PDB file of C-alpha atoms in Angstrom:
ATOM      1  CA  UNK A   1      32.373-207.877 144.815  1.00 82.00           C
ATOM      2  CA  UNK A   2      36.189-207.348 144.493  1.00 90.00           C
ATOM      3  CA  UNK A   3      37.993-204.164 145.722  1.00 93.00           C
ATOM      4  CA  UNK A   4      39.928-204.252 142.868  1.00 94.00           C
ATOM      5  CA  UNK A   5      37.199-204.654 140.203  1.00 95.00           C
ATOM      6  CA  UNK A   6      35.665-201.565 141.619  1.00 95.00           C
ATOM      7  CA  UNK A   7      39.580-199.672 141.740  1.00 95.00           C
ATOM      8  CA  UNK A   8      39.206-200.930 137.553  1.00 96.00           C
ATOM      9  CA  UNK A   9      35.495-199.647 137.318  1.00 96.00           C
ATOM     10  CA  UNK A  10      36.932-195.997 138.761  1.00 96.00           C
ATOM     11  CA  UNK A  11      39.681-195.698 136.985  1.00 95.00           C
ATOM     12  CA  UNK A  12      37.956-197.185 133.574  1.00 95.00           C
ATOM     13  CA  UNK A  13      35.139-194.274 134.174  1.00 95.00           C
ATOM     14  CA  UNK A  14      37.854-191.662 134.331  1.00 94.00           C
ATOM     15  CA  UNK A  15      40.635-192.803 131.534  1.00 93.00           C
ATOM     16  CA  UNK A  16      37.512-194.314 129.225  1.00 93.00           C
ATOM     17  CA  UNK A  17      39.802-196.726 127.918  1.00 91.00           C
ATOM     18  CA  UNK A  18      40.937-200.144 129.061  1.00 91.00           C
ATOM     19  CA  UNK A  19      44.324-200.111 128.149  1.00 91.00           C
ATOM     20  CA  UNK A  20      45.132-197.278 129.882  1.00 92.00           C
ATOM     21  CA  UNK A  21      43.354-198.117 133.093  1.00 91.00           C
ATOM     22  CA  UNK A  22      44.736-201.830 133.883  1.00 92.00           C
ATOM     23  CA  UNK A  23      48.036-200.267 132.910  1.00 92.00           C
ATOM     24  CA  UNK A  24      47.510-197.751 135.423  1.00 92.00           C
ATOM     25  CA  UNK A  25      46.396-200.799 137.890  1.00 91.00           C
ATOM     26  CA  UNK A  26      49.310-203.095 136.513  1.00 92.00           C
ATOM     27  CA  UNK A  27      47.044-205.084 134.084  1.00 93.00           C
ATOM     28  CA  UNK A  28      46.730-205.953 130.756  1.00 93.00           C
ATOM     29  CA  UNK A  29      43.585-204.781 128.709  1.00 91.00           C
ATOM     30  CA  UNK A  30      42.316-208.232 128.623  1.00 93.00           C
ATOM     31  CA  UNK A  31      42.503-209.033 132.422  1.00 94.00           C
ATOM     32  CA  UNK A  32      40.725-205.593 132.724  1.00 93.00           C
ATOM     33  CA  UNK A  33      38.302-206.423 130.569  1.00 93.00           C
ATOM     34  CA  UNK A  34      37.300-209.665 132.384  1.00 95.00           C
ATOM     35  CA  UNK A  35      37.641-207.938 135.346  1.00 96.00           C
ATOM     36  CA  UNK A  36      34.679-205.917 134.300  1.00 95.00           C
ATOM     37  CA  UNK A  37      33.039-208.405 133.077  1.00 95.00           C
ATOM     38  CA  UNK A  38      33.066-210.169 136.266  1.00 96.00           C
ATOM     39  CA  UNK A  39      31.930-207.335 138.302  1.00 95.00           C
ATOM     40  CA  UNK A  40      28.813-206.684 135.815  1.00 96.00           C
ATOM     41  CA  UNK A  41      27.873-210.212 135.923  1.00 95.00           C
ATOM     42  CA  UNK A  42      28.067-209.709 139.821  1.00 94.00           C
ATOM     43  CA  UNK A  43      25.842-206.773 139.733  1.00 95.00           C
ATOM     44  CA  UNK A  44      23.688-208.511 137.042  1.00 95.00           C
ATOM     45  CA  UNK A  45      23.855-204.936 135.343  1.00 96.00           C
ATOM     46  CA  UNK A  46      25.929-203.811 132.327  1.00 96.00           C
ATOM     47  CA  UNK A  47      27.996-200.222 133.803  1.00 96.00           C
ATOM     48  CA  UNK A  48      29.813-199.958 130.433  1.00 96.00           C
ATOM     49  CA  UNK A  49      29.646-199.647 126.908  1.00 94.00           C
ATOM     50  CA  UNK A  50      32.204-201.047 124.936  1.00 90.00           C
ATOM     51  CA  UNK A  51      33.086-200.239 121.200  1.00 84.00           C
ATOM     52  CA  UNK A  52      36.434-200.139 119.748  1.00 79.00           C
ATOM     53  CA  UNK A  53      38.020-197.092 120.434  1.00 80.00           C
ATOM     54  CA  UNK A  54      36.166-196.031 123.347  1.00 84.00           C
ATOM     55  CA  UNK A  55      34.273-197.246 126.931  1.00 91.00           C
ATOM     56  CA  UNK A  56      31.465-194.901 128.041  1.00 93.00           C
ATOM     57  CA  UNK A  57      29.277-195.905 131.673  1.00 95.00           C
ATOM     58  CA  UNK A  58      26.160-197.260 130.963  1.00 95.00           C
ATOM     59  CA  UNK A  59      23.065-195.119 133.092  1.00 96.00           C
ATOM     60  CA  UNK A  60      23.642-198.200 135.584  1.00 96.00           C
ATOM     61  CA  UNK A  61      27.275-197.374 135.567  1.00 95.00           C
ATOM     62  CA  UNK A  62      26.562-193.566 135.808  1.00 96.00           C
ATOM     63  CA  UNK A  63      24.550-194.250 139.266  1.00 97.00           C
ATOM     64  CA  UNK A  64      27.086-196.949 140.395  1.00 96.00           C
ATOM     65  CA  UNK A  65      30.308-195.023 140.226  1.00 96.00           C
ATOM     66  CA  UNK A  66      29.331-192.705 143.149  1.00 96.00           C
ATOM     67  CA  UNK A  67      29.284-195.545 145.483  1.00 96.00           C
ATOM     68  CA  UNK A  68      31.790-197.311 144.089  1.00 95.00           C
ATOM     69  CA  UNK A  69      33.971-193.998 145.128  1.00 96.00           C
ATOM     70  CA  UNK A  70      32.486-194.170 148.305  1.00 96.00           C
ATOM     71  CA  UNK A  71      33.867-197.470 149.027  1.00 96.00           C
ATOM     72  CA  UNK A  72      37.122-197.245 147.825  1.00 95.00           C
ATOM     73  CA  UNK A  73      37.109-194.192 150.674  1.00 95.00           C
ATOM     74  CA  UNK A  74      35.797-195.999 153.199  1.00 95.00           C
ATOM     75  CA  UNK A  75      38.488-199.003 152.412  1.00 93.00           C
ATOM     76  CA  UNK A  76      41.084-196.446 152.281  1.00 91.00           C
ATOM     77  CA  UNK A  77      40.488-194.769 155.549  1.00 91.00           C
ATOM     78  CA  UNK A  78      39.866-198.462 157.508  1.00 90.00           C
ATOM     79  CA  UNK A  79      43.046-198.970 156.080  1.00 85.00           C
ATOM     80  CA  UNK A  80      45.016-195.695 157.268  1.00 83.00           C
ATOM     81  CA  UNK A  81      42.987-196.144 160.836  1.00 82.00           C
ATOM     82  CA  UNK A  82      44.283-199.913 161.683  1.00 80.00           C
ATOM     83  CA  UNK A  83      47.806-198.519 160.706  1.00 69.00           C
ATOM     84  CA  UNK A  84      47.844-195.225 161.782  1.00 62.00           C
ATOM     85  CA  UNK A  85      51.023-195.802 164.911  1.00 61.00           C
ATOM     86  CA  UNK A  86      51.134-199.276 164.772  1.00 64.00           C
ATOM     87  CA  UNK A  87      54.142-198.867 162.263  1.00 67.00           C
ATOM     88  CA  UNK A  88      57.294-200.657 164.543  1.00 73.00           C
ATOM     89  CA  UNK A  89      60.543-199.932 162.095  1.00 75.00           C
ATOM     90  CA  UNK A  90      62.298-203.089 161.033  1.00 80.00           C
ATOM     91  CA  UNK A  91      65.458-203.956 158.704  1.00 85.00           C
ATOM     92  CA  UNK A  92      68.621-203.456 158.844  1.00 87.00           C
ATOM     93  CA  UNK A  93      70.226-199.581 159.279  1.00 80.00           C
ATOM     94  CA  UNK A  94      73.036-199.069 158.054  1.00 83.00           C
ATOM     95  CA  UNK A  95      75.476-196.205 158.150  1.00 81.00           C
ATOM     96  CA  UNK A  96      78.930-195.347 156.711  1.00 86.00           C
ATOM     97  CA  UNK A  97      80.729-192.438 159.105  1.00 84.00           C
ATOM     98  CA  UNK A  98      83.978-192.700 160.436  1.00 89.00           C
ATOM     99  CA  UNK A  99      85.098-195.191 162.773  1.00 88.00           C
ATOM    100  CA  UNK A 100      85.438-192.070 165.701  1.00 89.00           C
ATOM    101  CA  UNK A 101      81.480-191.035 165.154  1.00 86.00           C
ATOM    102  CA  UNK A 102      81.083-194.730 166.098  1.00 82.00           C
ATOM    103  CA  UNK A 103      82.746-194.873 169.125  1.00 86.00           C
ATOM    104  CA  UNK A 104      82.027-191.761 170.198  1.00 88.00           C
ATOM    105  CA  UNK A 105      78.148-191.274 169.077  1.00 85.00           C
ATOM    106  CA  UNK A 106      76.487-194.588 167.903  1.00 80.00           C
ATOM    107  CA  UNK A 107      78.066-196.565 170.188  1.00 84.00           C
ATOM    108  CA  UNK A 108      76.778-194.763 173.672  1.00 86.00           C
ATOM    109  CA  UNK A 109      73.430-194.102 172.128  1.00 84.00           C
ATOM    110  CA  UNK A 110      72.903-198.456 171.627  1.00 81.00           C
ATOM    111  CA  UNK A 111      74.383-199.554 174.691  1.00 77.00           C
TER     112      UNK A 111
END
């Protein structure tokens, strides 16, 4: 099971429309679509019905989106708890002041 299918699956269950949820995700209808496809086939259960102008869940796909929420959640807060003041800055700063803020401010503060 892919963490993105299931980010498709939620968003496809709240826009009802393919198009508009793989463009929210960055994806075209078609790559959604499979997507979806791939995730049923996973599940061995069909969570949508598909007709032309509109996607409604399925009963299986009615009972499925709760814990597909759930693990988006979970994901999400793993994520924000491995990174949460590990951050350590790193580029490149730069500033434009005049060359007397430098000397008299920057300078004593990096050496």
């Amino acid at each position: 099971m892919n963490i993105e299918h299931l980010k498709l699956f939620v968003r496809l269950a709240t826009t009802h429309n393919f198009s508009q949820a793989g463009q929210e995700l960055g994806i075209s209808p078609a790559v959604a679509s499979t997507h979806i496809n791939k995730l049923e086939a996973g599940l061995g259960v069909r969570l949508v019905h598909r007709t032309t102008r509109h996607v409604s869940l399925t009963e299986d796909g009615k009972a499925f989106l709760p814990h597909a929420e759930e693990v988006l959640a979970s994901v999400e807060a793993a994520r924000s708890a491995v990174g949460a003041g590990s951050a350590v800055p790193k580029g490149t700063l730069r500033i434009t002041a005049p060359a007397s803020f430098g000397r008299m401010h920057l300078m004593p503060a990096l050496v």
